[in-house]
């Protein structure tokens, strides 16, 4: 899906239902709540799925591949020109199957291995934002990436 293939609210909800069903299918039998956290950029993402069990304990889950793929489609389809798209999504499924999702368009994503400034530049080129929708942390990352790009071009001459 290209970043300009906007998803309607109905299409977004359909993808969220599919994500929820896939999580429930992968969950332990005695789950009470499922939590899914996703941090994403244009060409990579990380997900963490956790089940809260009926005794109050938690269990890490493997995120089904189809969930990661659908999250990528959701992120791309939620792009709004000038506003960009989200960097972090937190989804919760509670019994009997209620689903809630929260998206952060301004919070810097957190990856186990830190992303390079250039990764943010690639994301910004795929999902451009206007100045008013660009948080300060992103401005700094983009400026550093553009400076490194300019130095690399100058050294190639």
PDB file of C-alpha atoms in Angstrom:
ATOM      1  CA  UNK A   1       0.000   0.000   0.000  1.00  0.00           C
ATOM      2  CA  UNK A   2       1.376   3.412  -0.912  1.00  0.00           C
ATOM      3  CA  UNK A   3       1.252   6.068   1.782  1.00  0.00           C
ATOM      4  CA  UNK A   4      -1.394   8.044  -0.107  1.00  0.00           C
ATOM      5  CA  UNK A   5      -3.916   5.168  -0.179  1.00  0.00           C
ATOM      6  CA  UNK A   6      -6.041   6.666   2.579  1.00  0.00           C
ATOM      7  CA  UNK A   7      -8.224   4.299   4.572  1.00  0.00           C
ATOM      8  CA  UNK A   8     -11.725   5.379   5.491  1.00  0.00           C
ATOM      9  CA  UNK A   9     -12.831   5.075   9.119  1.00  0.00           C
ATOM     10  CA  UNK A  10     -14.737   1.915   8.168  1.00  0.00           C
ATOM     11  CA  UNK A  11     -11.608   0.413   6.564  1.00  0.00           C
ATOM     12  CA  UNK A  12      -9.518   1.351   9.611  1.00  0.00           C
ATOM     13  CA  UNK A  13     -12.065  -0.273  11.917  1.00  0.00           C
ATOM     14  CA  UNK A  14     -12.108  -3.391   9.750  1.00  0.00           C
ATOM     15  CA  UNK A  15      -8.311  -3.690   9.979  1.00  0.00           C
ATOM     16  CA  UNK A  16      -8.479  -3.149  13.741  1.00  0.00           C
ATOM     17  CA  UNK A  17     -11.055  -5.927  14.075  1.00  0.00           C
ATOM     18  CA  UNK A  18      -8.786  -8.243  12.061  1.00  0.00           C
ATOM     19  CA  UNK A  19      -5.848  -7.315  14.304  1.00  0.00           C
ATOM     20  CA  UNK A  20      -7.964  -7.968  17.393  1.00  0.00           C
ATOM     21  CA  UNK A  21      -9.139 -11.352  16.103  1.00  0.00           C
ATOM     22  CA  UNK A  22      -5.566 -12.400  15.304  1.00  0.00           C
ATOM     23  CA  UNK A  23      -4.416 -11.394  18.790  1.00  0.00           C
ATOM     24  CA  UNK A  24      -7.256 -13.304  20.450  1.00  0.00           C
ATOM     25  CA  UNK A  25      -6.452 -16.371  18.345  1.00  0.00           C
ATOM     26  CA  UNK A  26      -2.796 -16.231  19.487  1.00  0.00           C
ATOM     27  CA  UNK A  27      -3.621 -15.518  23.148  1.00  0.00           C
ATOM     28  CA  UNK A  28      -3.489 -17.972  26.035  1.00  0.00           C
ATOM     29  CA  UNK A  29      -6.896 -19.409  26.967  1.00  0.00           C
ATOM     30  CA  UNK A  30      -7.148 -17.579  30.292  1.00  0.00           C
ATOM     31  CA  UNK A  31      -6.545 -14.041  29.016  1.00  0.00           C
ATOM     32  CA  UNK A  32      -8.509 -11.075  30.350  1.00  0.00           C
ATOM     33  CA  UNK A  33      -6.809  -8.266  28.443  1.00  0.00           C
ATOM     34  CA  UNK A  34      -4.429  -8.161  25.495  1.00  0.00           C
ATOM     35  CA  UNK A  35      -2.088  -5.238  24.950  1.00  0.00           C
ATOM     36  CA  UNK A  36      -0.280  -4.506  21.720  1.00  0.00           C
ATOM     37  CA  UNK A  37       2.292  -1.740  21.383  1.00  0.00           C
ATOM     38  CA  UNK A  38       3.768  -0.795  18.027  1.00  0.00           C
ATOM     39  CA  UNK A  39       6.499   1.739  17.264  1.00  0.00           C
ATOM     40  CA  UNK A  40       6.954   2.351  13.563  1.00  0.00           C
ATOM     41  CA  UNK A  41       8.794   4.189  10.830  1.00  0.00           C
ATOM     42  CA  UNK A  42       8.500   3.889   7.056  1.00  0.00           C
ATOM     43  CA  UNK A  43      10.556   0.754   6.606  1.00  0.00           C
ATOM     44  CA  UNK A  44      10.560  -0.950   9.989  1.00  0.00           C
ATOM     45  CA  UNK A  45       8.593  -1.391  13.169  1.00  0.00           C
ATOM     46  CA  UNK A  46       8.619  -3.200  16.478  1.00  0.00           C
ATOM     47  CA  UNK A  47       5.668  -4.732  18.252  1.00  0.00           C
ATOM     48  CA  UNK A  48       5.195  -6.067  21.739  1.00  0.00           C
ATOM     49  CA  UNK A  49       2.150  -8.097  22.719  1.00  0.00           C
ATOM     50  CA  UNK A  50       1.249  -8.897  26.315  1.00  0.00           C
ATOM     51  CA  UNK A  51      -1.609 -10.913  27.779  1.00  0.00           C
ATOM     52  CA  UNK A  52      -3.005 -10.066  31.196  1.00  0.00           C
ATOM     53  CA  UNK A  53      -4.275 -13.353  32.594  1.00  0.00           C
ATOM     54  CA  UNK A  54      -7.289 -14.037  34.805  1.00  0.00           C
ATOM     55  CA  UNK A  55      -5.028 -14.363  37.864  1.00  0.00           C
ATOM     56  CA  UNK A  56      -3.571 -10.873  37.250  1.00  0.00           C
ATOM     57  CA  UNK A  57      -0.213 -12.083  35.960  1.00  0.00           C
ATOM     58  CA  UNK A  58       1.135 -11.104  32.552  1.00  0.00           C
ATOM     59  CA  UNK A  59       2.569 -13.199  29.754  1.00  0.00           C
ATOM     60  CA  UNK A  60       4.550 -11.991  26.754  1.00  0.00           C
ATOM     61  CA  UNK A  61       3.072 -13.139  23.460  1.00  0.00           C
ATOM     62  CA  UNK A  62       4.588 -13.546  20.037  1.00  0.00           C
ATOM     63  CA  UNK A  63       3.059 -10.994  17.704  1.00  0.00           C
ATOM     64  CA  UNK A  64       1.511 -12.825  14.746  1.00  0.00           C
ATOM     65  CA  UNK A  65       3.107 -11.780  11.441  1.00  0.00           C
ATOM     66  CA  UNK A  66      -0.318 -10.863  10.047  1.00  0.00           C
ATOM     67  CA  UNK A  67      -0.743  -8.366  12.906  1.00  0.00           C
ATOM     68  CA  UNK A  68       2.525  -6.619  12.031  1.00  0.00           C
ATOM     69  CA  UNK A  69       1.538  -6.495   8.342  1.00  0.00           C
ATOM     70  CA  UNK A  70      -1.910  -5.095   9.143  1.00  0.00           C
ATOM     71  CA  UNK A  71      -0.401  -2.478  11.467  1.00  0.00           C
ATOM     72  CA  UNK A  72       1.819  -1.351   8.585  1.00  0.00           C
ATOM     73  CA  UNK A  73      -1.225  -1.032   6.322  1.00  0.00           C
ATOM     74  CA  UNK A  74      -3.072   0.834   9.047  1.00  0.00           C
ATOM     75  CA  UNK A  75      -0.202   3.273   9.580  1.00  0.00           C
ATOM     76  CA  UNK A  76       0.130   3.936   5.856  1.00  0.00           C
ATOM     77  CA  UNK A  77      -3.617   4.299   5.407  1.00  0.00           C
ATOM     78  CA  UNK A  78      -3.956   6.744   8.289  1.00  0.00           C
ATOM     79  CA  UNK A  79      -1.532   9.208   6.673  1.00  0.00           C
ATOM     80  CA  UNK A  80      -3.029  12.674   6.367  1.00  0.00           C
ATOM     81  CA  UNK A  81      -1.243  15.205   4.113  1.00  0.00           C
ATOM     82  CA  UNK A  82       0.513  17.780   6.264  1.00  0.00           C
ATOM     83  CA  UNK A  83      -0.258  15.954   9.524  1.00  0.00           C
ATOM     84  CA  UNK A  84       1.714  12.793   8.808  1.00  0.00           C
ATOM     85  CA  UNK A  85       0.888   9.471  10.408  1.00  0.00           C
ATOM     86  CA  UNK A  86       1.372   7.909  13.803  1.00  0.00           C
ATOM     87  CA  UNK A  87       4.682   6.740  15.235  1.00  0.00           C
ATOM     88  CA  UNK A  88       3.229   4.735  18.102  1.00  0.00           C
ATOM     89  CA  UNK A  89       0.037   2.745  18.464  1.00  0.00           C
ATOM     90  CA  UNK A  90      -1.238   1.107  21.632  1.00  0.00           C
ATOM     91  CA  UNK A  91      -4.141  -1.319  21.256  1.00  0.00           C
ATOM     92  CA  UNK A  92      -6.091  -3.122  23.977  1.00  0.00           C
ATOM     93  CA  UNK A  93      -8.538  -5.987  23.664  1.00  0.00           C
ATOM     94  CA  UNK A  94     -10.678  -6.836  26.693  1.00  0.00           C
ATOM     95  CA  UNK A  95     -13.145  -9.651  27.109  1.00  0.00           C
ATOM     96  CA  UNK A  96     -15.586 -10.279  25.539  1.00  0.00           C
ATOM     97  CA  UNK A  97     -13.730  -8.670  22.618  1.00  0.00           C
ATOM     98  CA  UNK A  98     -13.813  -4.903  23.060  1.00  0.00           C
ATOM     99  CA  UNK A  99     -11.034  -3.164  21.187  1.00  0.00           C
ATOM    100  CA  UNK A 100      -9.517   0.258  21.851  1.00  0.00           C
ATOM    101  CA  UNK A 101      -6.628   1.898  20.049  1.00  0.00           C
ATOM    102  CA  UNK A 102      -4.624   5.036  20.772  1.00  0.00           C
ATOM    103  CA  UNK A 103      -2.239   6.616  18.274  1.00  0.00           C
ATOM    104  CA  UNK A 104       0.591   9.046  18.946  1.00  0.00           C
ATOM    105  CA  UNK A 105       1.532  11.310  16.079  1.00  0.00           C
ATOM    106  CA  UNK A 106       4.003  13.322  18.173  1.00  0.00           C
ATOM    107  CA  UNK A 107       5.714  10.897  20.566  1.00  0.00           C
ATOM    108  CA  UNK A 108       9.146   9.713  19.434  1.00  0.00           C
ATOM    109  CA  UNK A 109       9.019   5.984  18.728  1.00  0.00           C
ATOM    110  CA  UNK A 110      11.140   3.731  20.906  1.00  0.00           C
ATOM    111  CA  UNK A 111      13.033   0.846  19.360  1.00  0.00           C
ATOM    112  CA  UNK A 112      15.203  -1.824  21.045  1.00  0.00           C
ATOM    113  CA  UNK A 113      18.012  -0.739  18.717  1.00  0.00           C
ATOM    114  CA  UNK A 114      17.812   3.052  18.285  1.00  0.00           C
ATOM    115  CA  UNK A 115      16.808   4.321  14.858  1.00  0.00           C
ATOM    116  CA  UNK A 116      19.209   6.498  12.887  1.00  0.00           C
ATOM    117  CA  UNK A 117      18.353  10.084  11.994  1.00  0.00           C
ATOM    118  CA  UNK A 118      18.219   9.016   8.353  1.00  0.00           C
ATOM    119  CA  UNK A 119      15.437   6.534   9.179  1.00  0.00           C
ATOM    120  CA  UNK A 120      13.314   9.476  10.319  1.00  0.00           C
ATOM    121  CA  UNK A 121      14.201  11.386   7.144  1.00  0.00           C
ATOM    122  CA  UNK A 122      13.012   8.464   4.976  1.00  0.00           C
ATOM    123  CA  UNK A 123       9.802   8.314   7.006  1.00  0.00           C
ATOM    124  CA  UNK A 124       9.334  12.074   6.652  1.00  0.00           C
ATOM    125  CA  UNK A 125       9.748  11.836   2.893  1.00  0.00           C
ATOM    126  CA  UNK A 126       7.170   9.048   2.718  1.00  0.00           C
ATOM    127  CA  UNK A 127       4.735  10.783   5.100  1.00  0.00           C
ATOM    128  CA  UNK A 128       5.436  14.531   4.878  1.00  0.00           C
ATOM    129  CA  UNK A 129       4.300  16.847   7.659  1.00  0.00           C
ATOM    130  CA  UNK A 130       3.879  20.581   7.673  1.00  0.00           C
ATOM    131  CA  UNK A 131       5.868  22.635  10.166  1.00  0.00           C
ATOM    132  CA  UNK A 132       2.999  22.921  12.659  1.00  0.00           C
ATOM    133  CA  UNK A 133       2.724  19.110  12.817  1.00  0.00           C
ATOM    134  CA  UNK A 134       6.452  18.484  13.279  1.00  0.00           C
ATOM    135  CA  UNK A 135       7.475  18.005  16.928  1.00  0.00           C
ATOM    136  CA  UNK A 136      10.785  19.487  18.098  1.00  0.00           C
ATOM    137  CA  UNK A 137      12.441  16.088  18.547  1.00  0.00           C
ATOM    138  CA  UNK A 138      11.639  15.272  14.900  1.00  0.00           C
ATOM    139  CA  UNK A 139      12.962  18.637  13.672  1.00  0.00           C
ATOM    140  CA  UNK A 140      16.278  17.874  15.384  1.00  0.00           C
ATOM    141  CA  UNK A 141      16.438  14.358  13.889  1.00  0.00           C
ATOM    142  CA  UNK A 142      15.619  15.654  10.392  1.00  0.00           C
ATOM    143  CA  UNK A 143      18.144  18.508  10.632  1.00  0.00           C
ATOM    144  CA  UNK A 144      20.881  16.064  11.670  1.00  0.00           C
ATOM    145  CA  UNK A 145      19.983  13.704   8.811  1.00  0.00           C
ATOM    146  CA  UNK A 146      19.953  16.515   6.240  1.00  0.00           C
ATOM    147  CA  UNK A 147      23.314  17.774   7.504  1.00  0.00           C
ATOM    148  CA  UNK A 148      24.814  14.273   7.255  1.00  0.00           C
ATOM    149  CA  UNK A 149      23.340  13.916   3.758  1.00  0.00           C
ATOM    150  CA  UNK A 150      24.888  17.248   2.691  1.00  0.00           C
ATOM    151  CA  UNK A 151      28.298  16.254   4.090  1.00  0.00           C
ATOM    152  CA  UNK A 152      28.128  12.903   2.280  1.00  0.00           C
ATOM    153  CA  UNK A 153      27.271  14.634  -1.011  1.00  0.00           C
ATOM    154  CA  UNK A 154      30.100  17.137  -0.545  1.00  0.00           C
ATOM    155  CA  UNK A 155      32.555  14.303   0.103  1.00  0.00           C
ATOM    156  CA  UNK A 156      31.419  12.504  -3.063  1.00  0.00           C
ATOM    157  CA  UNK A 157      32.541  15.418  -5.251  1.00  0.00           C
TER     158      UNK A 157
END
